[in-house]
Short mmCIF file of C-alpha atoms in Angstrom, two decimals:
data_model
loop_
_atom_site.label_atom_id
_atom_site.label_comp_id
_atom_site.label_asym_id
_atom_site.label_seq_id
_atom_site.Cartn_x
_atom_site.Cartn_y
_atom_site.Cartn_z
CA MET A 1 -58.69 -31.55 12.06
CA GLN A 2 -61.80 -32.83 13.79
CA TYR A 3 -64.06 -29.94 14.82
CA TYR A 4 -67.09 -30.42 17.08
CA VAL A 5 -69.68 -27.64 17.20
CA CYS A 6 -72.37 -27.74 19.87
CA ALA A 7 -75.45 -25.64 20.71
CA VAL A 8 -78.28 -25.85 23.25
CA THR A 9 -80.93 -23.47 21.79
CA PRO A 10 -82.72 -23.17 18.42
CA ARG A 11 -81.03 -19.87 17.63
CA GLY A 12 -77.68 -21.32 18.59
CA ALA A 13 -78.40 -24.33 16.38
CA LEU A 14 -78.85 -22.15 13.30
CA LEU A 15 -75.58 -20.38 13.98
CA GLY A 16 -73.92 -23.70 14.78
CA ALA A 17 -74.89 -25.14 11.40
CA LYS A 18 -73.27 -22.17 9.67
CA ILE A 19 -70.06 -22.57 11.69
CA ALA A 20 -69.97 -26.36 11.21
CA ARG A 21 -70.30 -25.86 7.47
CA ALA A 22 -67.46 -23.34 7.42
CA LEU A 23 -65.22 -25.71 9.37
CA ASN A 24 -66.48 -28.89 7.72
CA GLY A 25 -67.09 -30.06 11.28
CA ARG A 26 -69.68 -32.09 13.13
CA LEU A 27 -72.75 -30.42 14.66
CA PHE A 28 -74.19 -31.54 18.01
CA LEU A 29 -77.44 -30.24 19.53
CA LYS A 30 -79.09 -30.73 22.89
CA GLU A 31 -81.96 -33.18 22.71
CA GLY A 32 -85.27 -31.35 22.38
CA VAL A 33 -83.92 -28.55 20.17
CA GLN A 34 -86.28 -28.50 17.20
CA VAL A 35 -85.01 -26.64 14.14
CA SER A 36 -84.74 -27.38 10.43
CA LEU A 37 -81.11 -27.51 9.31
CA ASP A 38 -79.28 -28.41 6.11
CA TRP A 39 -76.34 -29.98 7.95
CA ASP A 40 -75.98 -33.45 9.45
CA THR A 41 -76.76 -33.25 13.14
CA SER A 42 -76.18 -35.46 16.16
CA TYR A 43 -77.84 -35.04 19.55
CA PHE A 44 -76.66 -35.32 23.15
CA SER A 45 -78.63 -35.84 26.34
CA SER A 46 -76.42 -33.72 28.57
CA LEU A 47 -73.67 -31.20 27.99
CA LYS A 48 -71.51 -33.13 30.45
CA SER A 49 -71.66 -36.31 28.38
CA PHE A 50 -71.03 -34.38 25.17
CA MET A 51 -67.91 -32.69 26.57
CA ALA A 52 -66.55 -36.02 27.81
CA LYS A 53 -66.86 -37.36 24.25
CA ALA A 54 -65.53 -34.19 22.64
CA PHE A 55 -62.43 -34.04 24.84
CA ARG A 56 -61.63 -37.63 23.85
CA GLU A 57 -62.25 -37.26 20.12
CA ALA A 58 -62.08 -33.67 18.89
CA ASP A 59 -59.11 -31.47 18.04
CA ALA A 60 -61.16 -28.36 18.79
CA ILE A 61 -64.65 -27.53 20.12
CA VAL A 62 -66.90 -24.58 19.35
CA CYS A 63 -69.63 -23.96 21.93
CA ILE A 64 -72.55 -21.65 21.16
CA MET A 65 -73.68 -20.65 24.63
CA ALA A 66 -72.56 -18.61 27.64
CA CYS A 67 -68.92 -18.79 28.73
CA GLY A 68 -69.94 -19.62 32.28
CA ILE A 69 -71.78 -22.76 31.21
CA VAL A 70 -68.78 -23.95 29.25
CA VAL A 71 -66.30 -23.21 32.05
CA ARG A 72 -68.34 -25.13 34.62
CA THR A 73 -68.81 -28.09 32.29
CA ILE A 74 -65.27 -28.54 30.95
CA SER A 75 -63.42 -27.89 34.21
CA ARG A 76 -63.45 -31.59 35.15
CA TYR A 77 -61.93 -32.61 31.81
CA LEU A 78 -59.06 -30.13 31.63
CA THR A 79 -55.64 -31.76 32.02
CA SER A 80 -52.87 -29.57 30.52
CA LYS A 81 -52.21 -27.09 27.74
CA GLN A 82 -50.21 -29.81 26.00
CA LYS A 83 -53.21 -32.14 25.70
CA ASP A 84 -56.46 -30.18 25.91
CA PRO A 85 -58.34 -29.42 22.68
CA GLY A 86 -58.89 -25.81 21.75
CA VAL A 87 -62.21 -24.47 23.01
CA VAL A 88 -63.97 -21.48 21.45
CA VAL A 89 -67.19 -19.95 22.78
CA VAL A 90 -69.63 -17.97 20.61
CA ASP A 91 -72.68 -16.14 21.90
CA GLU A 92 -75.89 -17.22 20.16
CA THR A 93 -76.30 -13.86 18.42
CA GLY A 94 -72.89 -14.32 16.79
CA ARG A 95 -71.38 -11.08 18.06
CA PHE A 96 -68.26 -12.52 19.70
CA SER A 97 -65.97 -15.49 19.03
CA ILE A 98 -63.98 -16.09 22.22
CA SER A 99 -60.84 -18.18 22.55
CA LEU A 100 -61.36 -19.86 25.93
CA VAL A 101 -58.91 -22.76 26.35
CA SER A 102 -55.68 -23.85 24.63
CA GLY A 103 -55.26 -20.70 22.61
CA HIS A 104 -51.85 -21.66 21.27
CA LEU A 105 -51.12 -25.39 21.33
CA GLY A 106 -54.80 -26.25 20.93
CA GLY A 107 -55.23 -23.64 18.19
CA ALA A 108 -58.17 -21.87 19.84
CA ASN A 109 -56.87 -18.38 19.03
CA GLU A 110 -56.58 -19.18 15.35
CA LEU A 111 -59.93 -20.99 15.38
CA ALA A 112 -61.67 -18.06 17.09
CA ALA A 113 -60.48 -15.81 14.26
CA ILE A 114 -61.64 -18.29 11.61
CA VAL A 115 -65.06 -18.64 13.22
CA ALA A 116 -65.37 -14.87 13.59
CA ASP A 117 -64.56 -14.39 9.92
CA SER A 118 -67.16 -16.99 8.88
CA ILE A 119 -70.05 -15.34 10.78
CA GLY A 120 -68.98 -11.68 10.94
CA ALA A 121 -68.17 -11.75 14.66
CA VAL A 122 -65.49 -10.03 16.71
CA PRO A 123 -62.66 -12.40 17.69
CA VAL A 124 -61.77 -12.15 21.38
CA ILE A 125 -58.18 -13.14 22.13
CA THR A 126 -56.75 -12.61 25.61
CA THR A 127 -53.37 -14.37 25.63
CA ALA A 128 -50.70 -11.89 26.67
CA THR A 129 -48.24 -12.41 23.82
CA ASP A 130 -50.95 -11.95 21.20
CA VAL A 131 -52.50 -8.81 22.65
CA ASN A 132 -49.03 -7.29 22.95
CA GLY A 133 -48.12 -8.17 19.37
CA LEU A 134 -45.42 -10.67 20.37
CA PRO A 135 -44.66 -14.14 19.03
CA ALA A 136 -45.99 -17.12 21.00
CA PHE A 137 -43.57 -20.01 20.71
CA ASP A 138 -46.12 -22.66 21.65
CA ASP A 139 -48.31 -21.45 18.78
CA ILE A 140 -45.29 -21.54 16.45
CA ALA A 141 -44.49 -25.06 17.70
CA ARG A 142 -48.02 -26.22 16.84
CA LYS A 143 -47.89 -24.76 13.34
CA LYS A 144 -44.38 -26.08 12.60
CA ASP A 145 -44.80 -29.45 14.37
CA LEU A 146 -42.05 -28.81 16.90
CA VAL A 147 -41.61 -30.62 20.21
CA ILE A 148 -41.25 -28.29 23.21
CA GLU A 149 -38.79 -29.80 25.65
CA ASP A 150 -39.65 -27.77 28.77
CA PHE A 151 -42.89 -25.84 29.26
CA GLY A 152 -41.37 -24.05 32.24
CA ALA A 153 -38.79 -22.60 29.87
CA LEU A 154 -41.58 -21.64 27.45
CA LYS A 155 -43.25 -19.59 30.19
CA ALA A 156 -39.93 -17.95 31.12
CA ILE A 157 -39.26 -16.91 27.51
CA HIS A 158 -42.76 -15.48 27.12
CA MET A 159 -42.41 -13.54 30.37
CA ALA A 160 -39.08 -12.16 29.14
CA LEU A 161 -40.76 -10.92 25.96
CA LEU A 162 -43.52 -9.29 27.99
CA ARG A 163 -40.89 -7.50 30.10
CA GLY A 164 -39.39 -6.11 26.92
CA GLU A 165 -36.24 -8.22 27.04
CA GLN A 166 -34.54 -9.41 23.88
CA VAL A 167 -34.80 -13.08 22.95
CA ILE A 168 -32.32 -14.73 20.61
CA VAL A 169 -33.71 -17.47 18.38
CA VAL A 170 -31.02 -19.80 17.05
CA ASP A 171 -32.67 -21.81 14.29
CA GLU A 172 -30.14 -24.44 13.24
CA VAL A 173 -32.33 -25.93 10.51
CA GLY A 174 -34.14 -22.86 9.17
CA VAL A 175 -37.64 -24.06 10.02
CA LEU A 176 -38.70 -20.67 11.39
CA LYS A 177 -37.21 -18.45 8.73
CA HIS A 178 -40.67 -17.45 7.45
CA GLU A 179 -42.12 -17.07 10.95
CA LEU A 180 -39.72 -14.78 12.80
CA THR A 181 -37.76 -12.67 10.34
CA SER A 182 -40.55 -10.09 10.28
CA TRP A 183 -40.53 -9.47 14.03
CA ASP A 184 -38.96 -6.38 15.57
CA GLN A 185 -35.23 -7.18 15.76
CA GLY A 186 -35.04 -5.19 18.96
CA ILE A 187 -37.09 -7.92 20.64
CA ILE A 188 -36.51 -11.05 18.54
CA GLN A 189 -32.98 -11.55 17.26
CA TYR A 190 -33.38 -14.36 14.71
CA VAL A 191 -30.34 -16.34 13.60
CA CYS A 192 -30.61 -19.03 10.92
CA GLY A 193 -27.81 -21.54 11.43
CA VAL A 194 -25.67 -21.85 14.54
CA GLY A 195 -22.65 -20.66 12.60
CA ASN A 196 -24.23 -17.25 12.12
CA PHE A 197 -24.55 -16.80 15.87
CA GLU A 198 -21.08 -15.26 16.12
CA ARG A 199 -22.37 -12.23 14.22
CA ILE A 200 -24.52 -11.34 17.22
CA CYS A 201 -22.01 -11.70 20.01
CA PRO A 202 -18.54 -12.34 18.53
CA ASN A 203 -16.83 -12.12 21.91
CA ASP A 204 -18.96 -14.77 23.54
CA ILE A 205 -18.54 -17.88 21.43
CA GLY A 206 -17.28 -20.70 23.62
CA HIS A 207 -15.28 -22.34 20.82
CA ASP A 208 -13.03 -21.23 17.98
CA ARG A 209 -15.05 -19.64 15.21
CA GLY A 210 -13.60 -22.07 12.74
CA ASN A 211 -15.33 -24.88 14.60
CA VAL A 212 -18.72 -23.21 14.69
CA THR A 213 -20.33 -23.69 11.30
CA SER A 214 -23.80 -24.40 10.05
CA PHE A 215 -24.13 -28.06 9.07
CA LEU A 216 -26.73 -27.01 6.52
CA LYS A 217 -23.93 -25.52 4.45
CA THR A 218 -21.46 -28.40 4.76
CA ASP A 219 -21.01 -31.29 2.41
CA SER A 220 -18.41 -33.54 3.98
CA GLU A 221 -18.96 -35.75 6.99
CA ALA A 222 -15.87 -34.29 8.64
CA GLN A 223 -17.48 -30.86 8.60
CA ILE A 224 -20.78 -32.22 9.84
CA LYS A 225 -19.07 -34.14 12.63
CA GLU A 226 -17.21 -31.00 13.61
CA THR A 227 -20.43 -29.02 13.75
CA MET A 228 -22.49 -31.67 15.52
CA GLY A 229 -19.72 -32.41 17.97
CA ASN A 230 -19.30 -28.87 19.32
CA ASP A 231 -21.71 -27.12 21.63
CA LEU A 232 -22.05 -23.36 21.46
CA GLU A 233 -21.81 -21.51 24.77
CA LEU A 234 -22.77 -18.07 25.96
CA HIS A 235 -20.95 -16.52 28.89
CA GLY A 236 -21.81 -13.59 31.07
CA LYS A 237 -19.79 -11.02 29.19
CA LYS A 238 -21.25 -7.73 28.07
CA ASP A 239 -18.54 -6.51 25.70
CA GLY A 240 -19.92 -5.89 22.26
CA VAL A 241 -23.45 -6.92 23.25
CA PRO A 242 -26.18 -4.35 22.58
CA ARG A 243 -28.38 -5.34 25.53
CA GLU A 244 -27.77 -7.04 28.86
CA SER A 245 -30.75 -9.36 28.34
CA LEU A 246 -29.02 -10.77 25.27
CA HIS A 247 -27.42 -13.34 27.56
CA GLU A 248 -30.58 -14.19 29.43
CA ASN A 249 -33.05 -15.59 26.90
CA LEU A 250 -32.45 -18.01 24.07
CA VAL A 251 -34.64 -20.27 21.94
CA TYR A 252 -32.89 -23.11 20.12
CA VAL A 253 -34.54 -24.98 17.26
CA GLY A 254 -32.71 -27.96 15.82
CA ILE A 255 -32.30 -31.72 15.72
CA LYS A 256 -29.37 -31.84 18.15
CA LYS A 257 -29.65 -31.67 21.93
CA LYS A 258 -27.43 -28.62 22.31
CA ASP A 259 -26.57 -26.78 25.51
CA PHE A 260 -26.16 -23.02 25.86
CA THR A 261 -25.12 -21.24 29.05
CA VAL A 262 -28.02 -18.84 29.46
CA LYS A 263 -30.57 -18.16 32.18
CA ASN A 264 -33.65 -19.07 30.14
CA LEU A 265 -33.21 -21.71 27.44
CA LEU A 266 -36.14 -23.03 25.43
CA ARG A 267 -35.31 -25.96 23.15
CA MET A 268 -37.69 -27.01 20.39
CA TYR A 269 -37.10 -29.98 18.12
CA PRO A 270 -38.66 -30.68 14.72
CA ARG A 271 -40.79 -33.79 14.93
CA ALA A 272 -40.24 -36.68 12.50
CA ARG A 273 -37.59 -35.16 10.19
CA LEU A 274 -34.81 -37.76 10.43
CA PHE A 275 -34.66 -41.01 8.45
CA ILE A 276 -32.38 -43.81 9.59
CA GLY A 277 -30.99 -46.00 6.83
CA VAL A 278 -30.17 -49.54 7.96
CA GLY A 279 -28.22 -52.26 6.21
CA CYS A 280 -27.64 -55.57 8.01
CA ASN A 281 -26.43 -59.10 7.48
CA ARG A 282 -28.98 -61.87 7.28
CA GLY A 283 -29.94 -63.10 10.74
CA THR A 284 -28.74 -60.02 12.66
CA SER A 285 -30.45 -59.80 16.04
CA LYS A 286 -32.91 -57.15 17.14
CA GLU A 287 -30.59 -56.20 19.99
CA GLU A 288 -27.63 -55.49 17.71
CA ILE A 289 -29.69 -53.35 15.34
CA VAL A 290 -31.28 -51.36 18.18
CA GLU A 291 -27.90 -50.85 19.84
CA SER A 292 -26.37 -49.64 16.56
CA ILE A 293 -29.16 -47.13 15.95
CA GLU A 294 -29.07 -45.84 19.52
CA THR A 295 -25.27 -45.57 19.39
CA VAL A 296 -25.42 -43.29 16.33
CA ILE A 297 -28.20 -41.18 17.86
CA GLY A 298 -26.14 -40.85 21.03
CA GLN A 299 -22.84 -40.12 19.28
CA TYR A 300 -24.37 -37.30 17.28
CA ASN A 301 -26.57 -36.16 20.17
CA LEU A 302 -29.69 -36.30 17.99
CA PHE A 303 -33.15 -35.80 19.45
CA PRO A 304 -34.93 -39.21 19.27
CA GLY A 305 -38.31 -37.55 18.72
CA SER A 306 -37.03 -36.14 15.43
CA VAL A 307 -36.73 -39.64 13.94
CA LYS A 308 -39.50 -40.41 11.46
CA ALA A 309 -38.72 -43.90 10.16
CA ILE A 310 -36.21 -46.66 9.53
CA CYS A 311 -35.38 -47.26 5.86
CA SER A 312 -33.86 -50.29 4.17
CA ILE A 313 -33.87 -52.46 1.05
CA ASP A 314 -36.97 -54.52 0.26
CA LYS A 315 -34.93 -57.72 0.44
CA LYS A 316 -35.06 -57.19 4.20
CA VAL A 317 -38.84 -57.14 4.38
CA ASP A 318 -38.77 -60.52 6.14
CA GLU A 319 -35.70 -59.80 8.29
CA ASN A 320 -37.00 -60.59 11.78
CA GLY A 321 -34.28 -58.69 13.63
CA LEU A 322 -35.00 -55.51 11.64
CA ILE A 323 -38.77 -55.83 12.04
CA GLU A 324 -38.44 -56.42 15.77
CA ALA A 325 -35.97 -53.56 16.15
CA ALA A 326 -38.40 -51.14 14.51
CA ASP A 327 -41.16 -52.41 16.80
CA LYS A 328 -38.92 -51.95 19.82
CA LEU A 329 -38.15 -48.37 18.77
CA ARG A 330 -41.79 -47.76 17.77
CA LEU A 331 -40.81 -46.67 14.29
CA PRO A 332 -42.27 -47.60 10.90
CA ILE A 333 -40.05 -49.14 8.23
CA GLU A 334 -39.89 -47.95 4.63
CA PHE A 335 -38.49 -50.39 2.08
CA PHE A 336 -36.98 -49.54 -1.30
CA SER A 337 -36.02 -51.72 -4.24
CA LYS A 338 -32.43 -52.18 -5.38
CA GLU A 339 -33.33 -50.28 -8.54
CA GLU A 340 -34.48 -47.27 -6.52
CA LEU A 341 -31.44 -47.41 -4.25
CA SER A 342 -29.07 -47.68 -7.20
CA GLN A 343 -30.28 -44.34 -8.56
CA VAL A 344 -29.18 -42.43 -5.46
CA HIS A 345 -25.77 -40.73 -5.44
CA VAL A 346 -24.02 -41.50 -2.14
CA PRO A 347 -20.58 -40.54 -0.81
CA ASN A 348 -19.60 -44.07 0.21
CA PRO A 349 -20.63 -46.73 -2.32
CA SER A 350 -19.36 -50.23 -1.57
CA SER A 351 -18.83 -53.46 -3.43
CA ALA A 352 -20.05 -55.58 -0.50
CA PRO A 353 -23.77 -54.65 -0.73
CA LEU A 354 -23.49 -54.63 -4.52
CA LYS A 355 -22.47 -58.26 -4.39
CA ALA A 356 -24.96 -59.20 -1.65
CA VAL A 357 -28.14 -57.38 -2.69
CA GLY A 358 -27.44 -55.79 -6.07
CA THR A 359 -26.83 -52.14 -5.10
CA SER A 360 -23.69 -50.34 -3.95
CA SER A 361 -25.47 -48.60 -1.05
CA VAL A 362 -28.25 -49.56 1.33
CA ALA A 363 -27.98 -47.43 4.49
CA GLU A 364 -27.07 -44.09 2.88
CA ALA A 365 -29.29 -44.50 -0.18
CA ALA A 366 -32.28 -45.70 1.85
CA ALA A 367 -31.95 -42.80 4.31
CA LEU A 368 -31.86 -40.29 1.46
CA LEU A 369 -34.85 -41.86 -0.29
CA GLY A 370 -36.77 -41.72 2.96
CA ALA A 371 -35.93 -38.03 3.40
CA GLY A 372 -37.23 -37.33 -0.11
CA LYS A 373 -36.47 -34.47 -2.49
CA GLY A 374 -34.14 -31.91 -0.98
CA GLY A 375 -33.11 -34.21 1.87
CA ARG A 376 -29.45 -34.38 2.80
CA LEU A 377 -27.21 -36.91 4.46
CA LEU A 378 -26.57 -35.84 8.02
CA VAL A 379 -24.58 -38.88 9.18
CA GLU A 380 -22.67 -40.91 6.61
CA LYS A 381 -22.72 -44.66 7.05
CA LYS A 382 -21.37 -46.06 10.29
CA LYS A 383 -20.23 -49.67 10.26
CA PHE A 384 -20.85 -52.02 13.15
CA LYS A 385 -20.23 -55.78 13.27
CA ASN A 386 -23.34 -56.78 11.30
CA VAL A 387 -25.08 -53.45 10.84
CA THR A 388 -24.56 -50.24 8.83
CA ILE A 389 -26.36 -47.03 9.85
CA ALA A 390 -26.80 -43.67 8.10
CA VAL A 391 -29.06 -40.70 8.88
CA ALA A 392 -30.68 -38.23 6.47
CA LEU A 393 -32.57 -35.00 7.22
CA LYS A 394 -35.79 -34.11 5.39
CA SER A 395 -35.83 -30.65 3.84
CA PHE A 396 -37.86 -27.88 5.48
CA ASP A 397 -38.58 -26.10 2.19
#
């Protein structure tokens, strides 16, 4: 994290140096402020020019001055809660540490508390979910590196919580199991694994229960395909449901673009957790490789933003079609030796790659190596004319 701390008075400068040291951040002072400090210091000619630089470069900004000055100065640089850095304001006596902008996604709420702790100040947090002791899903998304699909849905879910309505959280991959299980189950109904959802509303599953299982607990591709291929639906029934709002508000976290029939649906996807293993014949075109990858992503309805990298054997390091395909998809490539690939247990070893490159698996083994320890094969190898594709999921533990 890149923290910028700025002050415009000598007293503010002394406090700023203490905060910068606690954050291991950079300290900026207004030109003309004369004070002896034991922290590297840069100077700015105007607060306007400093803020322009800080909004381009910093992850968060701490301003030691009046809130009004900060508000007037940063107003021209504010774009959206998705992009703005967190801004914290501290009075020059160090009494209050105020989260001003981007409290959740920008981390200003958390930063205000850290700053307050470092100088003995009172943290001032005003976001509604926090002051009411409720979870903020944009803050959770920042901490867990999740992509929020629709910020309108985020607002609707937060408003539902503030009205006292129950929100179901269906966490298909278990990424939030340490974040939400402690919340009041009267407000947050947390479900780890889509298959467990039937325990909440057994009369409202849109498919046979036998077809609704958690892929995290399956080992065969047939089971995974069954899970990934079925969407779970909620209908407007009330039988067996403890609260009417149970059908209104749902948060889904997973790597599949699922649909649920509810009024307010917030979908969040883990960023960069999928690894695509690729095996290909020599001279295979970029277009065929890209089409094969996109076909698998589409067939399994995977969220493209969850893909971290393409993985293959190091004998393909000069394969132009593969290199160009990765560039087209804006993904890095990780290469592994035949010795590394040969050590990986895969469900579908083959004599063809063994003869061609010296290992019985390229796509599946490379995907699993990319996913690392605890990773599991999500999509077993799919054969195309000149390309083989497999997908592995990195563990969340």
